[in-house]
mmCIF file of C-alpha atoms in Angstrom:
data_model
loop_
_atom_site.group_PDB
_atom_site.id
_atom_site.type_symbol
_atom_site.label_atom_id
_atom_site.label_comp_id
_atom_site.label_asym_id
_atom_site.label_seq_id
_atom_site.Cartn_x
_atom_site.Cartn_y
_atom_site.Cartn_z
ATOM 1 C CA MET S 100 -4.529 -180.618 77.265
ATOM 2 C CA ASN S 101 -6.053 -177.511 75.692
ATOM 3 C CA LEU S 102 -9.719 -178.232 75.006
ATOM 4 C CA GLU S 103 -9.716 -175.976 71.957
ATOM 5 C CA THR S 104 -7.324 -178.303 70.140
ATOM 6 C CA ILE S 105 -10.065 -180.955 70.095
ATOM 7 C CA GLY S 106 -12.857 -178.522 69.234
ATOM 8 C CA LEU S 107 -14.287 -178.163 72.747
ATOM 9 C CA THR S 108 -15.077 -175.099 74.831
ATOM 10 C CA LYS S 109 -16.474 -174.698 78.340
ATOM 11 C CA ASN S 110 -19.817 -173.528 76.939
ATOM 12 C CA ILE S 111 -20.158 -176.573 74.695
ATOM 13 C CA ILE S 112 -19.416 -178.915 77.606
ATOM 14 C CA LEU S 113 -21.950 -177.257 79.919
ATOM 15 C CA ILE S 114 -24.804 -177.152 77.419
ATOM 16 C CA SER S 115 -24.059 -180.738 76.379
ATOM 17 C CA LEU S 116 -24.185 -181.978 79.974
ATOM 18 C CA SER S 117 -27.475 -180.186 80.635
ATOM 19 C CA VAL S 118 -29.177 -181.552 77.542
ATOM 20 C CA SER S 119 -27.719 -184.997 78.252
ATOM 21 C CA LEU S 120 -29.523 -185.135 81.590
ATOM 22 C CA LEU S 121 -32.803 -184.302 79.876
ATOM 23 C CA ILE S 122 -32.201 -186.911 77.175
ATOM 24 C CA LEU S 123 -31.227 -189.480 79.791
ATOM 25 C CA GLY S 124 -34.614 -189.012 81.448
ATOM 26 C CA PHE S 125 -36.415 -189.024 78.106
ATOM 27 C CA ASN S 126 -34.796 -192.229 76.827
ATOM 28 C CA LEU S 127 -35.153 -193.980 80.152
ATOM 29 C CA SER S 128 -38.876 -193.235 80.010
ATOM 30 C CA THR S 129 -39.647 -193.785 76.320
ATOM 31 C CA SER S 130 -37.369 -196.560 75.019
ATOM 32 C CA LEU S 131 -39.999 -199.188 75.834
ATOM 33 C CA LEU S 132 -42.988 -196.854 75.583
ATOM 34 C CA VAL S 133 -44.699 -198.812 72.802
ATOM 35 C CA LEU S 134 -44.689 -201.892 75.048
ATOM 36 C CA TYR S 135 -46.245 -199.938 77.928
ATOM 37 C CA LEU S 136 -48.906 -198.466 75.634
ATOM 38 C CA GLY S 137 -49.761 -202.026 74.636
ATOM 39 C CA GLN S 138 -49.961 -202.960 78.316
ATOM 40 C CA LEU S 139 -52.470 -200.126 78.792
ATOM 41 C CA GLY S 140 -54.693 -201.773 76.172
ATOM 42 C CA LEU S 141 -53.774 -200.127 72.863
ATOM 43 C CA ASP S 142 -53.378 -202.266 69.734
ATOM 44 C CA ALA S 143 -50.588 -201.757 67.169
ATOM 45 C CA PHE S 144 -52.597 -199.275 65.102
ATOM 46 C CA MET S 145 -53.458 -197.125 68.132
ATOM 47 C CA VAL S 146 -49.863 -197.234 69.368
ATOM 48 C CA GLY S 147 -48.755 -196.010 65.946
ATOM 49 C CA LEU S 148 -51.431 -193.309 66.031
ATOM 50 C CA VAL S 149 -50.319 -192.009 69.439
ATOM 51 C CA VAL S 150 -46.693 -191.839 68.324
ATOM 52 C CA THR S 151 -47.758 -190.163 65.062
ATOM 53 C CA ILE S 152 -49.698 -187.465 66.918
ATOM 54 C CA ALA S 153 -46.752 -186.962 69.268
ATOM 55 C CA ARG S 154 -44.356 -186.576 66.333
ATOM 56 C CA PHE S 155 -46.802 -184.220 64.621
ATOM 57 C CA ALA S 156 -46.952 -182.055 67.751
ATOM 58 C CA PHE S 157 -43.145 -182.189 67.946
ATOM 59 C CA ALA S 158 -42.956 -180.796 64.414
ATOM 60 C CA LEU S 159 -45.433 -177.988 65.027
ATOM 61 C CA SER S 160 -43.520 -176.973 68.156
ATOM 62 C CA THR S 161 -40.158 -176.949 66.403
ATOM 63 C CA LEU S 162 -41.274 -174.540 63.669
ATOM 64 C CA PRO S 163 -41.770 -171.426 65.845
ATOM 65 C CA SER S 164 -39.113 -172.349 68.414
ATOM 66 C CA GLY S 165 -36.259 -171.513 66.051
ATOM 67 C CA VAL S 166 -37.732 -168.099 65.281
ATOM 68 C CA ILE S 167 -38.281 -167.509 69.011
ATOM 69 C CA ALA S 168 -34.616 -168.293 69.689
ATOM 70 C CA ASP S 169 -33.441 -165.828 67.031
ATOM 71 C CA LYS S 170 -35.830 -163.190 68.371
ATOM 72 C CA PHE S 171 -35.670 -163.584 72.156
ATOM 73 C CA GLY S 172 -32.434 -165.478 72.783
ATOM 74 C CA HIS S 173 -31.557 -169.067 73.597
ATOM 75 C CA LYS S 174 -32.602 -169.344 77.229
ATOM 76 C CA LEU S 175 -36.352 -168.765 76.948
ATOM 77 C CA PRO S 176 -37.296 -171.719 74.689
ATOM 78 C CA ILE S 177 -34.793 -174.044 76.380
ATOM 79 C CA VAL S 178 -36.215 -173.381 79.857
ATOM 80 C CA TRP S 179 -39.770 -173.840 78.568
ATOM 81 C CA SER S 180 -38.747 -177.088 76.920
ATOM 82 C CA PHE S 181 -37.071 -178.575 79.983
ATOM 83 C CA ALA S 182 -39.938 -177.522 82.270
ATOM 84 C CA LEU S 183 -42.649 -179.060 80.078
ATOM 85 C CA SER S 184 -40.693 -182.300 79.717
ATOM 86 C CA SER S 185 -40.169 -182.732 83.438
ATOM 87 C CA ILE S 186 -43.799 -181.935 84.310
ATOM 88 C CA SER S 187 -45.128 -184.296 81.629
ATOM 89 C CA LEU S 188 -43.005 -187.189 82.882
ATOM 90 C CA PHE S 189 -44.119 -186.598 86.460
ATOM 91 C CA LEU S 190 -47.787 -186.695 85.429
ATOM 92 C CA MET S 191 -47.171 -189.837 83.341
ATOM 93 C CA PHE S 192 -46.015 -191.492 86.564
ATOM 94 C CA LEU S 193 -49.254 -190.526 88.307
ATOM 95 C CA VAL S 194 -51.868 -191.587 85.728
ATOM 96 C CA SER S 195 -52.833 -194.977 84.307
ATOM 97 C CA ASN S 196 -55.766 -193.993 82.079
ATOM 98 C CA CYS S 197 -54.627 -194.697 78.504
ATOM 99 C CA THR S 198 -56.314 -191.583 77.050
ATOM 100 C CA ILE S 199 -54.807 -189.163 79.559
ATOM 101 C CA PHE S 200 -51.472 -190.942 79.338
ATOM 102 C CA SER S 201 -51.491 -190.593 75.543
ATOM 103 C CA VAL S 202 -52.091 -186.849 75.863
ATOM 104 C CA LEU S 203 -49.121 -186.610 78.223
ATOM 105 C CA VAL S 204 -46.972 -188.487 75.692
ATOM 106 C CA VAL S 205 -47.813 -185.761 73.177
ATOM 107 C CA LEU S 206 -46.899 -183.047 75.700
ATOM 108 C CA LEU S 207 -43.613 -184.805 76.420
ATOM 109 C CA TRP S 208 -42.710 -184.783 72.737
ATOM 110 C CA ILE S 209 -43.593 -181.086 72.532
ATOM 111 C CA GLY S 210 -41.282 -180.469 75.466
ATOM 112 C CA THR S 211 -38.394 -182.259 73.803
ATOM 113 C CA ALA S 212 -38.991 -180.349 70.556
ATOM 114 C CA ILE S 213 -38.757 -176.776 71.750
ATOM 115 C CA TYR S 214 -35.133 -176.721 72.883
ATOM 116 C CA GLY S 215 -33.564 -178.201 69.728
ATOM 117 C CA PRO S 216 -33.148 -175.169 67.426
ATOM 118 C CA SER S 217 -32.041 -172.972 70.337
ATOM 119 C CA VAL S 218 -29.334 -175.401 71.434
ATOM 120 C CA SER S 219 -28.145 -175.867 67.846
ATOM 121 C CA SER S 220 -27.925 -172.107 67.359
ATOM 122 C CA TYR S 221 -26.089 -171.690 70.669
ATOM 123 C CA ILE S 222 -23.520 -174.358 69.778
ATOM 124 C CA SER S 223 -23.009 -172.820 66.348
ATOM 125 C CA LYS S 224 -22.243 -169.450 67.945
ATOM 126 C CA VAL S 225 -19.847 -170.723 70.618
ATOM 127 C CA SER S 226 -18.019 -173.153 68.306
ATOM 128 C CA LEU S 227 -14.452 -172.518 67.237
ATOM 129 C CA LYS S 228 -13.907 -171.287 63.694
ATOM 130 C CA GLY S 229 -13.571 -174.153 61.231
ATOM 131 C CA LYS S 230 -14.695 -176.720 63.821
ATOM 132 C CA VAL S 231 -18.471 -176.354 63.762
ATOM 133 C CA ALA S 232 -19.261 -179.935 62.727
ATOM 134 C CA LEU S 233 -16.717 -181.186 65.278
ATOM 135 C CA ALA S 234 -18.478 -179.185 68.001
ATOM 136 C CA PHE S 235 -21.780 -180.771 67.023
ATOM 137 C CA GLY S 236 -20.019 -184.133 67.005
ATOM 138 C CA TRP S 237 -19.006 -183.601 70.636
ATOM 139 C CA TYR S 238 -22.500 -182.418 71.566
ATOM 140 C CA TYR S 239 -24.230 -185.399 69.970
ATOM 141 C CA ALA S 240 -21.644 -187.730 71.494
ATOM 142 C CA PHE S 241 -22.555 -186.435 74.976
ATOM 143 C CA VAL S 242 -26.254 -186.740 74.186
ATOM 144 C CA THR S 243 -25.922 -190.203 72.688
ATOM 145 C CA ILE S 244 -24.007 -191.496 75.708
ATOM 146 C CA SER S 245 -26.983 -190.428 77.814
ATOM 147 C CA GLN S 246 -29.218 -192.334 75.393
ATOM 148 C CA VAL S 247 -27.071 -195.417 75.906
ATOM 149 C CA ILE S 248 -27.431 -195.192 79.666
ATOM 150 C CA GLY S 249 -31.169 -194.532 79.477
ATOM 151 C CA GLN S 250 -31.833 -197.363 77.052
ATOM 152 C CA SER S 251 -29.637 -199.788 78.985
ATOM 153 C CA LEU S 252 -31.363 -199.062 82.275
ATOM 154 C CA SER S 253 -34.904 -198.917 80.882
ATOM 155 C CA GLY S 254 -35.327 -202.647 80.383
ATOM 156 C CA VAL S 255 -33.686 -203.582 83.672
ATOM 157 C CA MET S 256 -35.761 -201.075 85.654
ATOM 158 C CA ALA S 257 -38.985 -202.030 83.863
ATOM 159 C CA GLN S 258 -38.460 -205.697 84.736
ATOM 160 C CA SER S 259 -37.448 -204.971 88.332
ATOM 161 C CA PHE S 260 -39.733 -202.097 89.339
ATOM 162 C CA GLY S 261 -42.356 -201.799 86.589
ATOM 163 C CA TYR S 262 -42.737 -199.347 83.723
ATOM 164 C CA ARG S 263 -44.009 -196.503 85.913
ATOM 165 C CA SER S 264 -40.699 -196.316 87.765
ATOM 166 C CA LEU S 265 -39.143 -195.110 84.503
ATOM 167 C CA PHE S 266 -41.351 -192.026 84.441
ATOM 168 C CA ILE S 267 -40.635 -190.792 87.962
ATOM 169 C CA VAL S 268 -36.873 -191.241 87.573
ATOM 170 C CA GLY S 269 -37.049 -189.549 84.175
ATOM 171 C CA SER S 270 -38.943 -186.663 85.716
ATOM 172 C CA ILE S 271 -36.341 -186.192 88.459
ATOM 173 C CA LEU S 272 -33.516 -186.132 85.903
ATOM 174 C CA SER S 273 -35.414 -183.618 83.779
ATOM 175 C CA PHE S 274 -36.036 -181.339 86.764
ATOM 176 C CA PHE S 275 -32.318 -181.443 87.552
ATOM 177 C CA SER S 276 -31.454 -180.495 83.965
ATOM 178 C CA LEU S 277 -33.892 -177.582 84.235
ATOM 179 C CA PHE S 278 -32.148 -176.432 87.416
ATOM 180 C CA LEU S 279 -28.741 -176.524 85.704
ATOM 181 C CA ILE S 280 -29.777 -174.743 82.534
ATOM 182 C CA THR S 281 -31.159 -171.743 84.409
ATOM 183 C CA PHE S 282 -27.645 -171.028 85.698
ATOM 184 C CA ILE S 283 -25.704 -171.891 82.547
ATOM 185 C CA LEU S 284 -27.506 -169.596 80.103
ATOM 186 C CA LYS S 285 -27.838 -165.862 80.539
ATOM 187 C CA ASN S 286 -31.174 -164.087 80.343
ATOM 188 C CA SER S 287 -32.019 -162.229 77.166
ATOM 189 C CA ASN S 288 -33.230 -158.672 77.737
ATOM 190 C CA ASN S 289 -34.930 -158.167 74.377
ATOM 191 C CA TYR S 290 -38.390 -159.344 75.395
ATOM 192 C CA THR S 291 -41.137 -158.314 77.811
ATOM 193 C CA LYS S 292 -44.154 -160.124 79.191
ATOM 194 C CA SER S 293 -46.471 -158.229 76.869
ATOM 195 C CA ASN S 294 -44.690 -159.065 73.626
ATOM 196 C CA LEU S 295 -44.334 -162.729 74.582
ATOM 197 C CA ILE S 296 -48.091 -163.223 74.669
ATOM 198 C CA PHE S 297 -48.762 -162.804 70.963
ATOM 199 C CA PHE S 298 -45.620 -164.020 69.222
ATOM 200 C CA THR S 299 -46.487 -167.647 68.470
ATOM 201 C CA LEU S 300 -48.765 -167.270 65.423
ATOM 202 C CA ASP S 301 -46.484 -164.611 63.963
ATOM 203 C CA ASP S 302 -43.493 -166.916 64.379
ATOM 204 C CA PHE S 303 -45.350 -169.741 62.653
ATOM 205 C CA LYS S 304 -45.884 -167.409 59.697
ATOM 206 C CA LYS S 305 -42.242 -166.312 59.666
ATOM 207 C CA GLY S 306 -41.084 -169.912 59.729
ATOM 208 C CA ILE S 307 -43.330 -170.766 56.779
ATOM 209 C CA ASP S 308 -42.164 -167.669 54.864
ATOM 210 C CA PHE S 309 -38.541 -168.664 55.478
ATOM 211 C CA PHE S 310 -39.261 -172.144 54.121
ATOM 212 C CA ILE S 311 -40.871 -170.736 50.978
ATOM 213 C CA LYS S 312 -38.178 -168.151 50.238
ATOM 214 C CA ASN S 313 -35.047 -170.177 51.055
ATOM 215 C CA SER S 314 -34.750 -172.738 48.254
ATOM 216 C CA SER S 315 -31.756 -174.532 49.800
ATOM 217 C CA VAL S 316 -33.573 -175.155 53.080
ATOM 218 C CA ARG S 317 -36.710 -176.145 51.187
ATOM 219 C CA LYS S 318 -34.936 -178.704 48.979
ATOM 220 C CA LEU S 319 -33.043 -180.217 51.915
ATOM 221 C CA SER S 320 -36.231 -180.381 53.987
ATOM 222 C CA ILE S 321 -38.141 -182.214 51.257
ATOM 223 C CA ALA S 322 -35.319 -184.710 50.724
ATOM 224 C CA LEU S 323 -34.868 -185.432 54.428
ATOM 225 C CA SER S 324 -38.618 -185.742 54.978
ATOM 226 C CA PHE S 325 -38.531 -189.033 53.060
ATOM 227 C CA HIS S 326 -35.602 -190.125 55.234
ATOM 228 C CA THR S 327 -37.592 -189.346 58.382
ATOM 229 C CA ILE S 328 -40.688 -191.163 57.111
ATOM 230 C CA GLY S 329 -38.569 -194.206 56.328
ATOM 231 C CA PHE S 330 -36.789 -194.080 59.671
ATOM 232 C CA LEU S 331 -39.930 -193.776 61.786
ATOM 233 C CA THR S 332 -41.759 -196.422 59.750
ATOM 234 C CA SER S 333 -38.918 -198.836 60.481
ATOM 235 C CA TYR S 334 -37.773 -197.720 63.937
ATOM 236 C CA THR S 335 -41.076 -197.417 65.799
ATOM 237 C CA PHE S 336 -41.796 -201.129 66.141
ATOM 238 C CA ILE S 337 -38.263 -202.426 66.712
ATOM 239 C CA PRO S 338 -39.177 -203.212 70.365
ATOM 240 C CA LEU S 339 -42.296 -205.093 69.211
ATOM 241 C CA VAL S 340 -40.375 -207.185 66.662
ATOM 242 C CA ALA S 341 -37.712 -207.875 69.280
ATOM 243 C CA SER S 342 -40.342 -208.961 71.794
ATOM 244 C CA LEU S 343 -42.813 -210.883 69.614
ATOM 245 C CA ASP S 344 -40.647 -212.334 66.834
ATOM 246 C CA GLN S 345 -37.144 -212.505 68.287
ATOM 247 C CA ASN S 346 -38.357 -213.455 71.798
ATOM 248 C CA PHE S 347 -36.065 -211.012 73.615
ATOM 249 C CA ASP S 348 -37.030 -209.848 77.111
ATOM 250 C CA ASP S 349 -37.274 -206.177 78.121
ATOM 251 C CA ALA S 350 -33.729 -206.022 79.480
ATOM 252 C CA THR S 351 -32.308 -207.421 76.235
ATOM 253 C CA ILE S 352 -34.369 -205.018 74.124
ATOM 254 C CA GLY S 353 -33.108 -202.077 76.149
ATOM 255 C CA LEU S 354 -29.558 -203.370 75.752
ATOM 256 C CA LEU S 355 -29.952 -203.664 71.958
ATOM 257 C CA LEU S 356 -31.148 -200.075 71.705
ATOM 258 C CA ALA S 357 -28.224 -199.038 73.890
ATOM 259 C CA ILE S 358 -25.752 -200.847 71.620
ATOM 260 C CA TRP S 359 -27.165 -198.858 68.708
ATOM 261 C CA SER S 360 -26.527 -195.670 70.649
ATOM 262 C CA VAL S 361 -22.998 -196.734 71.676
ATOM 263 C CA GLY S 362 -21.939 -196.924 68.043
ATOM 264 C CA ASN S 363 -23.634 -193.606 67.476
ATOM 265 C CA ALA S 364 -21.803 -191.981 70.375
ATOM 266 C CA ILE S 365 -18.351 -193.305 69.481
ATOM 267 C CA PHE S 366 -18.467 -192.181 65.860
ATOM 268 C CA GLN S 367 -20.131 -188.746 66.245
ATOM 269 C CA ILE S 368 -16.787 -187.004 66.780
ATOM 270 C CA PRO S 369 -14.879 -188.739 63.936
ATOM 271 C CA PHE S 370 -17.688 -188.019 61.496
ATOM 272 C CA GLY S 371 -17.796 -184.416 62.739
ATOM 273 C CA LYS S 372 -14.105 -184.065 61.864
ATOM 274 C CA ILE S 373 -14.620 -185.702 58.476
ATOM 275 C CA SER S 374 -17.604 -183.455 57.715
ATOM 276 C CA ASP S 375 -15.532 -180.340 58.446
ATOM 277 C CA LYS S 376 -12.944 -181.575 55.928
ATOM 278 C CA VAL S 377 -15.006 -183.032 53.070
ATOM 279 C CA GLY S 378 -18.309 -181.207 53.555
ATOM 280 C CA GLY S 379 -21.597 -182.273 55.062
ATOM 281 C CA LYS S 380 -23.441 -183.386 51.931
ATOM 282 C CA ILE S 381 -21.323 -186.423 51.048
ATOM 283 C CA ILE S 382 -21.482 -187.717 54.642
ATOM 284 C CA LEU S 383 -25.255 -187.203 54.709
ATOM 285 C CA LEU S 384 -25.603 -189.095 51.422
ATOM 286 C CA LEU S 385 -23.648 -192.041 52.806
ATOM 287 C CA HIS S 386 -25.773 -191.998 55.959
ATOM 288 C CA VAL S 387 -29.044 -192.181 54.042
ATOM 289 C CA PHE S 388 -27.818 -194.888 51.641
ATOM 290 C CA PHE S 389 -26.512 -197.277 54.291
ATOM 291 C CA SER S 390 -29.536 -196.663 56.538
ATOM 292 C CA SER S 391 -31.804 -198.311 53.970
ATOM 293 C CA LEU S 392 -29.661 -201.435 53.935
ATOM 294 C CA VAL S 393 -29.641 -201.808 57.718
ATOM 295 C CA TRP S 394 -33.390 -201.223 58.162
ATOM 296 C CA TRP S 395 -34.178 -203.795 55.486
ATOM 297 C CA VAL S 396 -32.178 -206.510 57.241
ATOM 298 C CA TYR S 397 -33.336 -206.144 60.862
ATOM 299 C CA PRO S 398 -36.773 -207.896 60.900
ATOM 300 C CA PHE S 399 -35.337 -211.028 59.269
ATOM 301 C CA ILE S 400 -32.832 -211.607 62.084
ATOM 302 C CA SER S 401 -33.577 -214.381 64.565
ATOM 303 C CA SER S 402 -30.435 -214.624 66.719
ATOM 304 C CA LEU S 403 -29.143 -212.248 69.371
ATOM 305 C CA PRO S 404 -25.539 -212.062 68.015
ATOM 306 C CA LEU S 405 -26.801 -210.952 64.594
ATOM 307 C CA ALA S 406 -29.161 -208.441 66.202
ATOM 308 C CA VAL S 407 -26.220 -206.991 68.148
ATOM 309 C CA LEU S 408 -24.140 -206.766 64.959
ATOM 310 C CA VAL S 409 -26.897 -204.943 63.079
ATOM 311 C CA MET S 410 -27.341 -202.498 65.959
ATOM 312 C CA ILE S 411 -23.605 -201.744 65.998
ATOM 313 C CA VAL S 412 -23.660 -201.028 62.259
ATOM 314 C CA GLN S 413 -26.803 -198.913 62.629
ATOM 315 C CA GLY S 414 -25.107 -196.905 65.369
ATOM 316 C CA ILE S 415 -22.111 -196.170 63.147
ATOM 317 C CA VAL S 416 -24.357 -195.241 60.217
ATOM 318 C CA GLY S 417 -26.531 -193.071 62.459
ATOM 319 C CA ALA S 418 -23.507 -191.096 63.662
ATOM 320 C CA MET S 419 -23.035 -189.686 60.162
ATOM 321 C CA ASP S 420 -26.292 -187.739 60.282
ATOM 322 C CA MET S 421 -26.505 -184.808 62.677
ATOM 323 C CA PRO S 422 -23.017 -183.199 62.514
ATOM 324 C CA ALA S 423 -23.221 -183.241 58.704
ATOM 325 C CA ARG S 424 -26.806 -181.977 58.707
ATOM 326 C CA ARG S 425 -26.060 -179.073 61.060
ATOM 327 C CA LEU S 426 -22.942 -178.110 59.082
ATOM 328 C CA ILE S 427 -25.041 -177.942 55.911
ATOM 329 C CA MET S 428 -27.576 -175.733 57.696
ATOM 330 C CA GLN S 429 -24.897 -173.310 58.888
ATOM 331 C CA ASP S 430 -23.576 -172.997 55.340
ATOM 332 C CA VAL S 431 -27.099 -172.385 54.066
ATOM 333 C CA SER S 432 -28.181 -169.789 56.639
ATOM 334 C CA GLU S 433 -25.611 -168.720 59.224
ATOM 335 C CA GLU S 434 -27.400 -165.451 60.091
ATOM 336 C CA ASN S 435 -30.751 -167.119 60.906
ATOM 337 C CA PHE S 436 -29.350 -170.473 61.963
ATOM 338 C CA ALA S 437 -31.927 -171.270 64.648
ATOM 339 C CA THR S 438 -34.776 -170.386 62.298
ATOM 340 C CA ALA S 439 -33.285 -172.568 59.550
ATOM 341 C CA VAL S 440 -32.840 -175.503 61.938
ATOM 342 C CA GLY S 441 -36.364 -175.024 63.287
ATOM 343 C CA VAL S 442 -37.829 -175.006 59.780
ATOM 344 C CA LEU S 443 -35.834 -178.082 58.707
ATOM 345 C CA ASP S 444 -36.613 -180.068 61.853
ATOM 346 C CA SER S 445 -40.265 -179.015 61.803
ATOM 347 C CA PHE S 446 -40.864 -179.954 58.171
ATOM 348 C CA THR S 447 -39.045 -183.283 58.360
ATOM 349 C CA THR S 448 -40.705 -184.254 61.631
ATOM 350 C CA LEU S 449 -44.123 -183.074 60.450
ATOM 351 C CA THR S 450 -44.000 -185.179 57.302
ATOM 352 C CA GLY S 451 -42.166 -187.999 59.057
ATOM 353 C CA SER S 452 -44.841 -188.195 61.747
ATOM 354 C CA ILE S 453 -46.930 -190.390 59.451
ATOM 355 C CA GLY S 454 -44.224 -193.064 59.738
ATOM 356 C CA PRO S 455 -45.490 -194.669 62.971
ATOM 357 C CA LEU S 456 -49.045 -194.641 61.592
ATOM 358 C CA ILE S 457 -47.834 -196.375 58.423
ATOM 359 C CA SER S 458 -46.140 -198.956 60.655
ATOM 360 C CA GLY S 459 -49.395 -199.584 62.478
ATOM 361 C CA VAL S 460 -51.287 -200.068 59.204
ATOM 362 C CA LEU S 461 -48.651 -202.332 57.606
ATOM 363 C CA TRP S 462 -48.013 -204.374 60.756
ATOM 364 C CA ASN S 463 -50.852 -206.818 60.085
ATOM 365 C CA TYR S 464 -49.505 -207.615 56.607
ATOM 366 C CA GLY S 465 -46.325 -208.999 58.157
ATOM 367 C CA HIS S 466 -44.034 -207.677 60.863
ATOM 368 C CA TRP S 467 -41.255 -207.239 58.281
ATOM 369 C CA VAL S 468 -43.364 -205.062 55.964
ATOM 370 C CA PRO S 469 -42.885 -201.705 57.798
ATOM 371 C CA PHE S 470 -39.105 -202.159 57.696
ATOM 372 C CA VAL S 471 -38.925 -202.973 53.987
ATOM 373 C CA PHE S 472 -41.357 -200.173 53.140
ATOM 374 C CA GLY S 473 -39.362 -197.722 55.268
ATOM 375 C CA SER S 474 -36.153 -198.718 53.512
ATOM 376 C CA ALA S 475 -37.722 -198.139 50.097
ATOM 377 C CA ILE S 476 -39.077 -194.717 51.083
ATOM 378 C CA ASN S 477 -35.677 -193.791 52.491
ATOM 379 C CA PHE S 478 -34.016 -194.498 49.145
ATOM 380 C CA VAL S 479 -36.137 -191.716 47.619
ATOM 381 C CA SER S 480 -34.364 -189.358 50.026
ATOM 382 C CA PHE S 481 -31.007 -190.570 48.733
ATOM 383 C CA LEU S 482 -32.004 -189.849 45.133
ATOM 384 C CA LEU S 483 -33.273 -186.353 45.993
ATOM 385 C CA LEU S 484 -30.081 -185.503 47.902
ATOM 386 C CA LEU S 485 -27.986 -186.868 45.042
ATOM 387 C CA PHE S 486 -29.558 -184.584 42.471
#
C-alpha cells in the first residue's frame, strides 16, 4: 500500500517514532509523579506548586523555541530538548531530596517543552498537500500509543520495583530517542557558535512581538488559555482522587490513564481527516465543550467500570484537540509556523500553569471542587472560541 494515500511519509514516520520514545520515557516516569512527590513528604498544596512551577517553566521555554526553530532549523532545539530530558530523568533516579528532586522535575518539563514547536513545524513542512491535519493525526496517534504503554507500565513497575525504577528506565528510553534523532534530522548550517550565545532574550522579544501583532494567534491563545487552566485544574489530581477516594491501587491508576490515551490514539487519525474536511475550528469547539462535561463527572464516580467508561470518552474527546489546533495554526501563519505554535503553546501553558496550584488550594474544600471549577473555567474557553 502506498503510504501517501493515507497521509503518511517516511519523514513523518521517523520523527513520530523518535518523539514516541521520548514520550514513552516521560509518561512512564511522570504518570504517578504526584504520588511520588507525596511519598517524599510534600502535601497537596506543595505538589500543586511544584507542578505549577514546572508548567510555568515549560511555557517560558516554548516561547523562544519556536523562533529558534524558524531561525536555526529544526534539529538544534530538538536535540537540546531530548538531551535535557534524558539527563533530568537520570538525575531524578539518583536523588531522593525533595527540593533537588522538585528542581529536576522543572528541568524535565523544560526539556519536554523545547522540541514541540520544531517538531510541529517539521511535520507541517513534510506533510502532503491537503493532508496536514491528517499528518498531525498520525503523529499524535504514534505519540499517544507511547503514552498508553508508559501509563500502563508505570503502575505495574512502581508496585513491583518502586517509583525510582521509572526514572532510570525513562532516562534510557530518552537517551535512545536522542541517539535516533541525531541521525534522522539534518544539521542546519545557518548558525555559528557565536550567534547562538546571545539569541535567547532576542527570541523572547520576537515571540512577544508576534503575539501582539498577530490578532488571530492572540485571540486563539487567550481562548485556549482558559481551556488549559481548566484542564490542569481537573487533570492534575486524578491519581490522588483515584487513590484516596476511589481506592484504586497504582497499577489500576496507571491502567485508567492508559485507557484514556488508548481512546486518544485511536481517534487522532479520524479526527485529523475530519478536520481537513470541515475545518479545525468546529472540531476544536466540540472538543472544548465535551471536555467540560467529562471533567465534571469524574470525581463523583465510585466504581471501576464507570471510571473506565469516563476515561474512554475522555480519550475520544481529547483526540479532537491537537490535529484541529495545528491545522488552525497553519492557516493563521504558514510562513512562521514554528513561531506561531511556540507563541500559542507558551501563552496557553504559561497561563494554564496556575491550574495545578488552584487544584492544591481547592483540594481541602472537597476533592471534587477542582474538577467542577476546572469544568466551569473551561466553558469560558468555549464561549470565546464561539464568538
